[in-house]
Amino acid sequence: MASAIANCHSFAITTPLYYVNGLPHIGSAYTTIAADVIARFHRLQGHPVLMITGTDEHGQKIQRTAEARQKSPQDHCDEIAVGFQSLWQQLNIAYDRFSRTTAPRHEAIVREFFQRVWDNGDIYEGHQQGWYCVSCEEFKEERDLLPNQCCPIHTNKPVEWRDEQNYFFRLSKYQPQLEALYAERPDFIQPPTRRNEVLSFVERGLQDFSISRVNVAWGMPTDPDHTLYVWFDALLGYVTALLDPEDEPTLDNAIARWWPINVHLIGKDILRFHAVYWPAMLMSAGLPISGQVFGHGFLTKDGHKMGKSLGNTLDPVDLVSRYGADAVRYYFTKEIEFGRDGDFNETRFINVLNADLANDLGNLLNRTLKMAGRYCQGQVPQVDPNQITADNALKSKGQVLADTVAIAYNALAFHQACEGILGLVRASNKFLDDTAPWTLYKQGQQAETETVLYSVLESVRLAAYLLSPVVPGLANAIYQQLGLEADFNDTTIGQQLPYRDHSQWGYLPPGQPLGNAQPIFQRLELPTAP
Ligand code: MSP
C-alpha cells in the first residue's frame, strides 16, 4: 500500500464532495482532516500537491431539503457551501480546489464525458424498478433493508418505490476488466477489509445501473424528461476540480496535469461508487484509473451511532470553536486507526490532549527552554550534534524516526505516525528525569548539561516538524520558541524548511538565540454541566 502513494512526486488527493443537505457533520470533518494531513506531509517533502474537496449539490435529496427550507435549490446550495468553506478554514484545512457540482464549467465536463460513454455504446434506455433510498441516493436490494423498510445507514428514512424509464450504464460489460484491475493492483482498494468487501460484491455479478432520473428537476438535463443521476455527475466533480481557473472546461485540459488522482479518501458507505462504478465509468470514457481508493471507518459518539433523530450528533463547528483546530485534528488522527471505526468521547478527548500535547510535549519544551535560559544564556547549547555519542537515547531514536514516520504517513496509518513521534517526546521526558541536568549544572558539569539540553530541544524540534501535518499551529509555536523561522501553513513549506535537513535529528543550529518560553498548548477542561 505504501508504494502507490510514496513513490510519486506530484500528489493529488480528494475528499468526497459532500452533500449540501445540511451543514457539515463530524464525518465530513474527519475525512477532510485526514486528507489535509497527508497533503501537508507531501508538501513538507516538497512535492507538488493538489488537495480537492467540495460539494455535491444536485439530486432529489438536495431538491427536497431546499423545498423544505422554502429556498431555491441554488440559493440553498450557495448558503451551505459557504458553511463547508468556513469550517475548513476553522479547522485549518489547506485545500487547493473546492469543486461545486453546480459550477457551469462542471456541466461542460460532464457533458463531454457523457458523450464519450455514449459514443462507446455504454448507455441505453431501460426500465428501472426498485427500492430507492433518497438519503443514500441509491437503489437498495430488498434483502439489505431493515424490517422498518429503511436502509442500514439511514435507519429512520424509509426507502421509496420507483418504477420508471431510465438511461442505464453498462456496468456488467466491465466486470472482467474490473476484476483484472483488482488483481493487477492489489492496493487499488484499501484497507484490505474494504478490498475484500468489493471483491465479493463484484463476484456476485455486476448489474447495469440507471444514470438518469425522471421527476427530479434539480440535476443536469440529459433530455427533456430526464436529469442525470446525481452520482454520475458528482464523481466527475473530481475531474472538473483539476482545471486551472483560466482553462477552457474540456476533458483534455482537466486531465493534462494531475490525472490520474493518487488517492480518493472516502467513508466505507460510498465504497462501491468509488471502487466499482467510478473505474468502470473511466474505462468506458478511455481515461486512466485513479491510484487508490481508501475507505475509512465510521465514527460513533460514546459508543453509539450518531444521528439527528438520536439527538447525539457531534457538531464540528462547536468542537473546533471550543477546543481549537489542533486539538480536534490531533484527536481524530492519533486516537483512531484510520480505516477502522472509531469513537469520540469528550472525556477521553480532553485526557488525550492534556496528556500528549499539554504535558508530554508542552511542558517538556517549557521546562527545557527555561533551563536553557538559566544554564546556556538563552541559546541553543553550543554542542556539535555529530559529537554526541550513539548511545545517547534521544539521538539513536531520533535518527531513525523520520523513516518510520514516513512509512506510517504514506500508508495512511496516521495513528502510528503520531505514536512514533510521541515515543520520542516521552523518551525525552524520561531522559531529562534520568540525567537531571539541574544537578549536573550544580555540580559544574557544563558540557554534560549542555549535551542533555541540546538533545531534548532537538528532539522537540524534530517532533514538531514531523507532527506539523497534524498540528500545524503547534508546530509553528514550537519552531518560533526554538528561534527558528517557519510557517507550516505556507504551501511552499518544503522549499522553506527542506525535508532532507529538517527531518534529520541534529539540525538545530548550536548557539542560536532561543525564543521566550510560553505554554504552547493550554490545558483543556471538561465543560461544567449547565
Ligand atoms: N455526496 C456523496 C459523495 C460524493 S463523492 C463524488 C456523499 N456525501 S456525504 O456528505 O453524505 O458523505 C460524505 C462522507 O462522510 C462520506 O465519506 C461518509 O462516509 C462520511 N460519513 C458520514 N457519516 C460518517 C460517520 N459517522 N463517520 C465517519 N464518516 C462518515 O456521500
Coordinates of C-alpha atoms and ligand atoms in Angstrom, one line a residue:
M1 CA 0.0 0.0 0.0
A2 CA 2.8 2.4 0.9
S3 CA 4.4 2.3 -2.6
A4 CA 1.4 3.6 -4.6
I5 CA 1.5 6.8 -2.6
A6 CA 5.1 7.2 -1.6
N7 CA 6.8 6.8 -5.0
C8 CA 5.0 9.7 -6.7
H9 CA 6.3 13.2 -6.9
S10 CA 3.2 15.2 -7.7
F11 CA 0.3 14.2 -5.4
A12 CA -3.4 14.7 -5.9
I13 CA -5.9 13.7 -3.3
T14 CA -9.7 14.1 -2.9
T15 CA -12.2 14.1 -0.1
P16 CA -15.7 13.1 -1.1
L17 CA -17.8 16.0 -2.5
Y18 CA -20.1 16.5 0.4
Y19 CA -23.9 16.6 0.1
V20 CA -25.3 20.0 0.9
N21 CA -28.4 18.7 2.6
G22 CA -27.2 20.2 5.8
L23 CA -24.2 21.8 7.5
P24 CA -21.1 19.7 7.7
H25 CA -21.1 16.9 10.2
I26 CA -18.2 15.3 12.0
G27 CA -17.9 12.5 9.4
S28 CA -17.1 15.1 6.7
A29 CA -14.7 16.8 9.0
Y30 CA -12.9 13.5 9.7
T31 CA -12.2 12.7 6.0
T32 CA -11.2 16.2 5.3
I33 CA -8.7 16.3 8.2
A34 CA -7.2 13.1 7.1
A35 CA -6.8 14.3 3.5
D36 CA -5.2 17.5 4.8
V37 CA -2.7 15.7 6.9
I38 CA -1.5 13.6 4.0
A39 CA -1.5 16.6 1.7
R40 CA 0.6 18.5 4.2
F41 CA 3.0 15.6 4.6
H42 CA 3.6 15.7 0.8
R43 CA 4.1 19.5 0.8
L44 CA 6.6 19.1 3.6
Q45 CA 8.6 16.9 1.2
G46 CA 8.5 19.5 -1.5
H47 CA 6.1 17.6 -3.7
P48 CA 3.6 19.5 -5.9
V49 CA 0.2 18.8 -4.2
L50 CA -3.4 19.3 -5.2
M51 CA -5.9 18.7 -2.5
I52 CA -9.5 18.6 -3.7
T53 CA -12.7 18.9 -1.7
G54 CA -16.1 20.4 -2.5
T55 CA -19.8 19.9 -2.5
D56 CA -22.2 17.6 -4.3
E57 CA -25.3 19.8 -4.9
H58 CA -27.7 18.0 -7.3
G59 CA -30.3 15.3 -6.8
Q60 CA -33.6 14.6 -5.1
K61 CA -32.2 14.9 -1.6
I62 CA -31.0 18.4 -2.1
Q63 CA -34.1 19.4 -4.0
R64 CA -36.3 18.3 -1.1
T65 CA -34.1 19.9 1.5
A66 CA -34.3 23.2 -0.4
E67 CA -38.1 22.9 -0.8
A68 CA -38.4 22.3 3.0
R69 CA -36.5 25.4 3.6
Q70 CA -38.5 27.3 1.1
K71 CA -35.4 28.3 -0.8
S72 CA -34.5 27.9 -4.4
P73 CA -32.1 24.9 -4.7
Q74 CA -29.2 27.2 -5.9
D75 CA -29.7 29.6 -3.0
H76 CA -29.8 26.8 -0.6
C77 CA -26.6 25.2 -2.1
D78 CA -24.8 28.6 -2.1
E79 CA -25.5 29.0 1.6
I80 CA -24.5 25.5 2.7
A81 CA -21.3 25.5 0.5
V82 CA -20.1 28.6 2.4
G83 CA -20.7 26.7 5.7
F84 CA -18.3 24.0 4.5
Q85 CA -15.7 26.5 3.4
S86 CA -15.9 28.3 6.7
L87 CA -15.5 25.0 8.7
W88 CA -12.4 24.1 6.6
Q89 CA -11.0 27.5 7.5
Q90 CA -11.6 27.0 11.2
L91 CA -10.0 23.5 11.0
N92 CA -7.0 24.9 9.1
I93 CA -7.6 22.8 6.0
A94 CA -5.2 23.8 3.2
Y95 CA -7.3 22.7 0.3
D96 CA -6.3 23.8 -3.2
R97 CA -9.7 23.3 -5.0
F98 CA -13.3 23.5 -3.9
S99 CA -15.3 21.7 -6.5
R100 CA -19.0 22.5 -6.7
T101 CA -21.2 20.4 -8.9
T102 CA -23.4 23.3 -9.8
A103 CA -20.5 25.2 -11.3
P104 CA -21.1 25.9 -15.0
R105 CA -17.7 24.5 -16.1
H106 CA -18.6 21.2 -14.3
E107 CA -21.6 20.9 -16.7
A108 CA -19.3 21.1 -19.7
I109 CA -17.1 18.4 -18.3
V110 CA -20.0 16.1 -17.5
R111 CA -21.5 16.6 -21.0
E112 CA -18.2 15.7 -22.7
F113 CA -17.7 12.7 -20.5
F114 CA -21.3 11.5 -21.0
Q115 CA -20.9 11.8 -24.8
R116 CA -17.7 9.7 -24.7
V117 CA -19.5 7.0 -22.8
W118 CA -22.5 7.2 -25.1
D119 CA -20.3 7.0 -28.2
N120 CA -18.7 3.9 -26.7
G121 CA -22.1 2.3 -26.7
D122 CA -22.4 2.1 -22.9
I123 CA -25.6 3.9 -22.4
Y124 CA -29.0 2.5 -23.3
E125 CA -32.7 3.1 -22.3
G126 CA -34.3 0.6 -20.0
H127 CA -36.8 0.1 -17.2
Q128 CA -35.9 0.6 -13.6
Q129 CA -37.9 -0.8 -10.7
G130 CA -36.8 -1.0 -7.1
W131 CA -36.5 0.5 -3.7
Y132 CA -34.7 3.8 -3.5
C133 CA -33.0 5.4 -0.5
V134 CA -33.1 9.2 -1.2
S135 CA -30.6 9.8 1.6
C136 CA -28.0 7.5 0.0
E137 CA -29.3 8.4 -3.5
E138 CA -29.0 4.7 -4.2
F139 CA -31.2 1.8 -5.2
K140 CA -31.2 -0.9 -2.5
E141 CA -31.6 -4.7 -2.6
E142 CA -34.7 -5.8 -0.8
R143 CA -32.7 -8.3 1.2
D144 CA -30.5 -5.4 2.6
L145 CA -33.4 -3.5 4.1
L146 CA -34.3 -3.4 7.8
P147 CA -37.7 -4.6 8.9
N148 CA -38.9 -1.0 9.0
Q149 CA -38.1 -0.6 5.3
C150 CA -35.1 1.6 5.9
C151 CA -31.5 1.1 4.7
P152 CA -29.0 0.2 7.4
I153 CA -27.4 3.7 7.1
H154 CA -30.5 5.9 7.3
T155 CA -32.5 3.9 9.8
N156 CA -35.4 6.4 10.1
K157 CA -35.9 7.2 6.4
P158 CA -37.9 4.5 4.6
V159 CA -36.9 3.7 1.1
E160 CA -39.3 4.7 -1.7
W161 CA -40.6 2.5 -4.6
R162 CA -39.5 3.6 -8.1
D163 CA -40.8 2.3 -11.4
E164 CA -39.6 4.4 -14.3
Q165 CA -37.9 4.6 -17.7
N166 CA -34.2 5.5 -17.2
Y167 CA -30.9 5.5 -19.1
F168 CA -28.6 2.8 -17.9
F169 CA -24.8 2.4 -17.8
R170 CA -23.5 -0.9 -19.0
L171 CA -21.6 -1.7 -15.8
S172 CA -21.9 -5.5 -16.4
K173 CA -19.7 -5.2 -19.5
Y174 CA -16.8 -4.0 -17.3
Q175 CA -16.8 -6.9 -14.9
P176 CA -13.8 -8.7 -16.4
Q177 CA -11.8 -5.5 -16.7
L178 CA -12.6 -4.6 -13.1
E179 CA -11.6 -8.0 -11.9
A180 CA -8.3 -7.7 -13.8
L181 CA -7.8 -4.2 -12.2
Y182 CA -8.3 -5.5 -8.7
A183 CA -5.9 -8.4 -9.4
E184 CA -3.2 -6.4 -11.0
R185 CA -3.3 -3.6 -8.5
P186 CA -3.9 -5.1 -5.1
D187 CA -3.5 -1.8 -3.4
F188 CA -6.2 -0.1 -5.5
I189 CA -8.7 -0.6 -2.7
Q190 CA -7.6 -0.1 0.8
P191 CA -7.6 -1.2 3.6
P192 CA -7.8 -5.0 2.8
T193 CA -11.1 -5.4 4.6
R194 CA -12.7 -3.0 2.2
R195 CA -11.0 -4.6 -0.8
N196 CA -12.5 -7.9 0.2
E197 CA -15.9 -6.4 0.5
V198 CA -15.7 -5.1 -3.0
L199 CA -14.3 -8.3 -4.4
S200 CA -17.2 -10.3 -3.0
F201 CA -19.7 -7.8 -4.3
V202 CA -18.2 -8.0 -7.8
E203 CA -18.0 -11.8 -7.7
R204 CA -21.8 -11.9 -7.2
G205 CA -22.1 -10.4 -10.7
L206 CA -22.4 -6.7 -11.7
Q207 CA -25.7 -5.3 -12.9
D208 CA -26.1 -2.2 -15.1
F209 CA -27.2 0.8 -13.1
S210 CA -29.5 3.7 -14.0
I211 CA -27.9 7.0 -14.6
S212 CA -30.9 9.3 -15.2
R213 CA -34.0 10.2 -13.2
V214 CA -37.5 11.3 -14.2
N215 CA -39.3 13.7 -11.8
V216 CA -36.1 15.2 -10.4
A217 CA -35.8 18.7 -11.7
W218 CA -32.6 19.6 -9.8
G219 CA -29.9 18.0 -11.9
M220 CA -28.3 18.2 -15.3
P221 CA -30.9 17.6 -18.1
T222 CA -30.0 14.7 -20.4
D223 CA -33.1 15.1 -22.5
P224 CA -36.5 16.8 -21.9
D225 CA -37.7 14.2 -19.4
H226 CA -34.6 13.2 -17.6
T227 CA -31.9 14.6 -15.4
L228 CA -28.6 12.9 -14.8
Y229 CA -28.3 10.6 -11.7
V230 CA -26.5 12.6 -9.1
W231 CA -23.7 10.1 -8.6
F232 CA -22.7 10.1 -12.3
D233 CA -22.5 13.9 -12.1
A234 CA -20.8 14.0 -8.7
L235 CA -17.9 11.7 -9.3
L236 CA -16.9 13.8 -12.3
G237 CA -16.5 16.8 -9.9
Y238 CA -13.1 15.3 -9.2
V239 CA -12.2 15.8 -12.8
T240 CA -13.6 19.4 -13.0
A241 CA -11.6 20.3 -10.0
L242 CA -8.3 19.7 -11.9
L243 CA -8.9 22.6 -14.3
D244 CA -6.9 25.7 -13.6
P245 CA -9.2 28.8 -13.3
E246 CA -8.3 30.1 -16.7
D247 CA -8.7 26.8 -18.5
E248 CA -11.4 26.0 -21.1
P249 CA -13.5 23.3 -19.5
T250 CA -12.6 20.4 -21.6
L251 CA -11.6 16.9 -20.5
D252 CA -8.2 17.1 -22.2
N253 CA -7.4 20.3 -20.2
A254 CA -8.7 18.8 -17.0
I255 CA -6.6 15.7 -17.2
A256 CA -3.4 17.4 -18.5
R257 CA -1.5 17.8 -15.3
W258 CA -2.9 16.0 -12.2
W259 CA -4.7 13.0 -13.7
P260 CA -4.8 10.2 -12.5
I261 CA -5.6 11.3 -9.0
N262 CA -3.4 9.4 -6.5
V263 CA -5.9 8.8 -3.7
H264 CA -9.6 9.1 -3.2
L265 CA -10.3 9.2 0.6
I266 CA -13.9 8.2 1.4
G267 CA -16.0 6.6 4.1
K268 CA -16.9 3.0 3.8
D269 CA -20.5 3.7 2.9
I270 CA -19.6 5.0 -0.5
L271 CA -17.1 2.4 -1.4
R272 CA -19.0 0.8 -4.3
F273 CA -19.4 4.1 -6.1
H274 CA -15.7 4.8 -6.0
A275 CA -14.2 1.3 -6.3
V276 CA -16.7 -0.2 -8.8
Y277 CA -18.8 2.4 -10.7
W278 CA -16.1 5.0 -11.0
P279 CA -13.3 2.9 -12.5
A280 CA -15.8 1.4 -14.9
M281 CA -17.0 4.8 -16.0
L282 CA -13.4 5.9 -16.6
M283 CA -12.7 2.7 -18.6
S284 CA -15.7 3.5 -20.7
A285 CA -14.5 7.1 -21.4
G286 CA -11.0 5.9 -22.1
L287 CA -9.4 7.6 -19.1
P288 CA -6.7 6.1 -16.8
I289 CA -7.9 4.8 -13.4
S290 CA -7.1 6.6 -10.2
G291 CA -4.3 5.4 -7.9
Q292 CA -6.1 4.3 -4.8
V293 CA -9.5 4.3 -3.1
F294 CA -9.2 4.3 0.7
G295 CA -12.4 3.7 2.7
H296 CA -12.2 4.8 6.3
G297 CA -14.4 3.6 9.1
F298 CA -17.4 5.3 10.8
L299 CA -17.3 7.5 13.9
T300 CA -19.5 6.8 16.9
K301 CA -20.1 9.0 19.9
D302 CA -19.8 7.5 23.3
G303 CA -20.1 4.1 21.6
H304 CA -23.3 4.9 19.8
K305 CA -24.2 5.5 16.2
M306 CA -24.7 9.3 15.7
G307 CA -27.8 10.7 14.3
K308 CA -30.1 13.8 14.4
S309 CA -33.0 11.6 15.5
L310 CA -30.9 10.0 18.2
G311 CA -30.1 13.5 19.4
N312 CA -26.4 12.7 19.8
T313 CA -24.7 14.4 16.9
L314 CA -21.3 15.9 17.3
D315 CA -21.1 19.4 15.8
P316 CA -17.6 20.0 14.3
V317 CA -18.1 23.8 14.4
D318 CA -18.9 23.7 18.1
L319 CA -16.0 21.4 18.8
V320 CA -13.4 23.5 16.9
S321 CA -14.8 26.7 18.5
R322 CA -14.4 25.3 21.9
Y323 CA -11.1 23.5 21.6
G324 CA -9.3 24.8 18.6
A325 CA -8.1 23.3 15.3
D326 CA -5.0 21.5 16.5
A327 CA -6.9 19.7 19.3
V328 CA -9.6 18.4 17.0
R329 CA -7.1 17.4 14.3
Y330 CA -4.9 15.6 16.8
Y331 CA -7.6 13.6 18.5
F332 CA -9.1 12.2 15.3
T333 CA -5.7 11.5 13.7
K334 CA -4.0 9.9 16.7
E335 CA -6.8 8.2 18.5
I336 CA -8.5 6.3 15.7
E337 CA -6.8 3.8 13.5
F338 CA -7.5 5.1 10.0
G339 CA -9.6 2.5 8.2
R340 CA -11.4 1.2 11.3
D341 CA -14.4 2.6 13.1
G342 CA -13.6 4.9 15.9
D343 CA -15.3 6.6 18.8
F344 CA -15.5 10.2 20.2
N345 CA -15.8 10.7 23.9
E346 CA -15.3 14.1 25.3
T347 CA -13.6 13.0 28.5
R348 CA -11.2 10.8 26.5
F349 CA -10.7 13.7 24.1
I350 CA -9.6 16.0 26.9
N351 CA -7.5 13.5 28.6
V352 CA -5.6 12.6 25.5
L353 CA -4.9 16.2 24.6
N354 CA -3.8 17.2 28.1
A355 CA -1.6 14.1 28.4
D356 CA 0.1 14.3 24.9
L357 CA 0.1 17.9 23.9
A358 CA -0.1 19.9 27.2
N359 CA 2.0 17.7 29.4
D360 CA 4.3 15.4 27.4
L361 CA 5.1 17.9 24.6
G362 CA 4.2 21.4 26.0
N363 CA 5.7 21.0 29.5
L364 CA 8.8 19.4 28.1
L365 CA 9.6 22.3 25.8
N366 CA 8.7 24.8 28.5
R367 CA 10.9 23.4 31.2
T368 CA 13.8 22.7 28.9
L369 CA 13.7 26.3 27.4
K370 CA 13.7 27.7 31.0
M371 CA 16.8 25.6 31.8
A372 CA 18.5 26.7 28.6
G373 CA 17.7 30.3 29.7
R374 CA 19.4 29.8 33.0
Y375 CA 22.3 27.5 32.1
C376 CA 23.1 28.4 28.5
Q377 CA 22.3 32.2 28.2
G378 CA 19.0 31.6 26.4
Q379 CA 20.8 30.0 23.4
V380 CA 20.7 26.6 21.8
P381 CA 23.6 24.9 23.7
Q382 CA 26.9 25.0 21.9
V383 CA 27.0 21.3 21.2
D384 CA 28.1 19.7 17.9
P385 CA 25.4 17.1 17.3
N386 CA 27.9 15.0 15.4
Q387 CA 29.9 14.7 18.5
I388 CA 27.0 13.3 20.6
T389 CA 27.7 9.6 21.0
A390 CA 25.4 7.0 19.5
D391 CA 24.5 5.7 23.0
N392 CA 22.6 8.9 23.6
A393 CA 19.0 7.6 23.9
L394 CA 17.5 10.5 22.0
K395 CA 20.0 10.6 19.2
S396 CA 19.6 6.9 18.5
K397 CA 15.8 7.2 18.5
G398 CA 15.7 10.5 16.6
Q399 CA 18.0 9.3 13.8
V400 CA 15.6 6.7 12.6
L401 CA 12.3 8.5 13.4
A402 CA 11.7 10.2 10.1
D403 CA 11.9 6.9 8.2
T404 CA 9.4 5.1 10.3
V405 CA 7.1 8.1 10.4
A406 CA 7.2 8.5 6.6
I407 CA 6.2 4.8 6.2
A408 CA 3.3 5.3 8.5
Y409 CA 2.1 8.6 6.8
N410 CA 2.4 7.0 3.4
A411 CA 0.4 4.0 4.5
L412 CA -2.2 6.5 5.9
A413 CA -1.5 4.9 9.3
F414 CA -1.8 8.3 11.0
H415 CA -2.1 7.0 14.5
Q416 CA 1.2 5.1 14.1
A417 CA 2.9 8.3 12.8
C418 CA 1.7 10.1 15.9
E419 CA 2.6 7.3 18.2
G420 CA 6.1 7.1 16.8
I421 CA 6.6 10.9 17.3
L422 CA 5.2 10.8 20.8
G423 CA 7.6 8.0 21.6
L424 CA 10.5 10.4 21.1
V425 CA 8.7 13.0 23.2
R426 CA 8.1 10.6 26.0
A427 CA 11.7 9.3 25.8
S428 CA 12.8 13.0 26.1
N429 CA 10.9 13.4 29.4
K430 CA 12.4 10.2 30.7
F431 CA 15.9 11.3 29.5
L432 CA 15.5 14.6 31.4
D433 CA 14.5 12.8 34.6
D434 CA 17.3 10.3 34.3
T435 CA 20.1 12.7 33.5
A436 CA 18.8 15.5 35.8
P437 CA 20.6 18.5 34.1
W438 CA 19.8 20.7 37.1
T439 CA 22.1 18.5 39.2
L440 CA 24.7 18.3 36.5
Y441 CA 24.7 22.1 36.3
K442 CA 25.1 22.5 40.1
Q443 CA 28.0 20.1 40.0
G444 CA 29.7 22.3 37.5
Q445 CA 29.3 19.7 34.7
Q446 CA 28.6 22.4 32.0
A447 CA 29.4 20.2 28.9
E448 CA 27.2 17.4 30.1
T449 CA 24.4 19.8 31.0
E450 CA 24.5 21.3 27.5
T451 CA 24.5 17.9 25.8
V452 CA 21.4 16.9 27.7
L453 CA 19.6 20.2 26.9
Y454 CA 20.6 20.1 23.2
S455 CA 19.4 16.6 22.9
V456 CA 16.0 17.4 24.3
L457 CA 15.5 20.7 22.4
E458 CA 16.5 19.0 19.2
S459 CA 14.0 16.1 19.9
V460 CA 11.2 18.6 20.5
R461 CA 12.1 20.3 17.2
L462 CA 12.1 17.1 15.3
A463 CA 8.8 16.0 16.9
A464 CA 7.2 19.4 15.9
Y465 CA 8.5 19.1 12.3
L466 CA 7.2 15.6 11.8
L467 CA 3.9 16.3 13.6
S468 CA 3.3 19.5 11.6
P469 CA 0.9 17.9 9.1
V470 CA -1.4 17.1 12.0
V471 CA -0.9 20.1 14.3
P472 CA 0.5 22.9 12.1
G473 CA -0.4 25.6 14.7
L474 CA 1.5 23.9 17.4
A475 CA 4.5 23.2 15.2
N476 CA 4.7 26.9 14.4
A477 CA 4.7 27.8 18.1
I478 CA 7.4 25.3 18.8
Y479 CA 9.7 26.4 15.9
Q480 CA 9.2 30.0 17.0
Q481 CA 10.2 29.3 20.6
L482 CA 13.3 27.5 19.3
G483 CA 14.2 30.7 17.5
L484 CA 13.5 29.2 14.0
E485 CA 11.7 31.0 11.3
A486 CA 8.9 28.9 9.9
D487 CA 5.3 28.9 8.7
F488 CA 3.9 25.4 8.5
N489 CA 0.8 26.8 6.8
D490 CA 2.7 28.1 3.9
T491 CA 2.3 25.8 0.9
T492 CA 5.9 26.2 0.0
I493 CA 7.0 24.8 3.3
G494 CA 9.0 22.1 1.5
Q495 CA 11.3 24.7 0.0
Q496 CA 11.4 26.8 3.2
L497 CA 12.4 24.0 5.5
P498 CA 13.7 21.3 3.3
Y499 CA 12.7 17.8 4.4
R500 CA 16.1 16.3 4.0
D501 CA 17.5 18.7 6.6
H502 CA 14.7 19.2 9.0
S503 CA 13.6 15.6 9.2
Q504 CA 17.0 14.6 10.5
W505 CA 18.0 14.6 14.2
G506 CA 20.8 17.1 14.7
Y507 CA 19.5 20.0 12.6
L508 CA 19.1 22.6 15.4
P509 CA 21.9 25.2 15.0
P510 CA 24.1 25.5 18.1
G511 CA 24.4 29.0 19.6
Q512 CA 21.1 30.2 18.0
P513 CA 19.1 32.5 20.3
L514 CA 16.0 30.9 21.7
G515 CA 12.6 32.5 22.0
N516 CA 10.7 33.0 25.2
A517 CA 9.2 30.0 26.9
Q518 CA 5.4 30.2 26.8
P519 CA 2.9 27.4 27.1
I520 CA 2.2 26.1 23.6
F521 CA -1.0 24.2 24.5
Q522 CA -3.4 25.3 27.2
R523 CA -4.7 22.5 29.3
L524 CA -8.3 21.7 28.4
E525 CA -11.1 21.5 31.0
L526 CA -14.3 19.4 30.8
P527 CA -17.3 21.7 30.3
T528 CA -19.3 22.0 33.5
A529 CA -22.9 20.8 33.4
P530 CA -25.3 23.7 32.9
Ligands
MSP1 N1 -22.1 13.3 -1.9 C1 -21.6 12.0 -1.6 C2 -20.1 11.8 -2.0 C3 -19.9 12.1 -3.5 S1 -18.2 12.0 -3.9 C4 -18.1 12.2 -5.5 C5 -21.7 11.7 -0.1 N2 -21.7 12.8 0.7 S2 -22.0 12.8 2.3 O1 -21.9 14.1 2.7 O2 -23.1 12.1 2.6 O3 -20.8 11.9 2.9 C6 -19.6 12.3 3.0 C7 -18.7 11.5 3.7 O4 -19.0 11.5 5.1 C8 -18.7 10.0 3.3 O5 -17.4 9.6 3.0 C9 -19.2 9.3 4.5 O6 -18.6 8.1 4.6 C10 -18.8 10.2 5.6 N3 -19.5 9.9 6.9 C11 -20.8 10.1 7.1 N4 -21.1 9.8 8.4 C12 -20.0 9.4 9.0 C13 -19.6 9.0 10.3 N5 -20.5 8.8 11.3 N6 -18.3 8.7 10.5 C14 -17.3 8.9 9.5 N7 -17.6 9.3 8.3 C15 -19.0 9.3 8.0 O7 -21.7 10.6 0.3

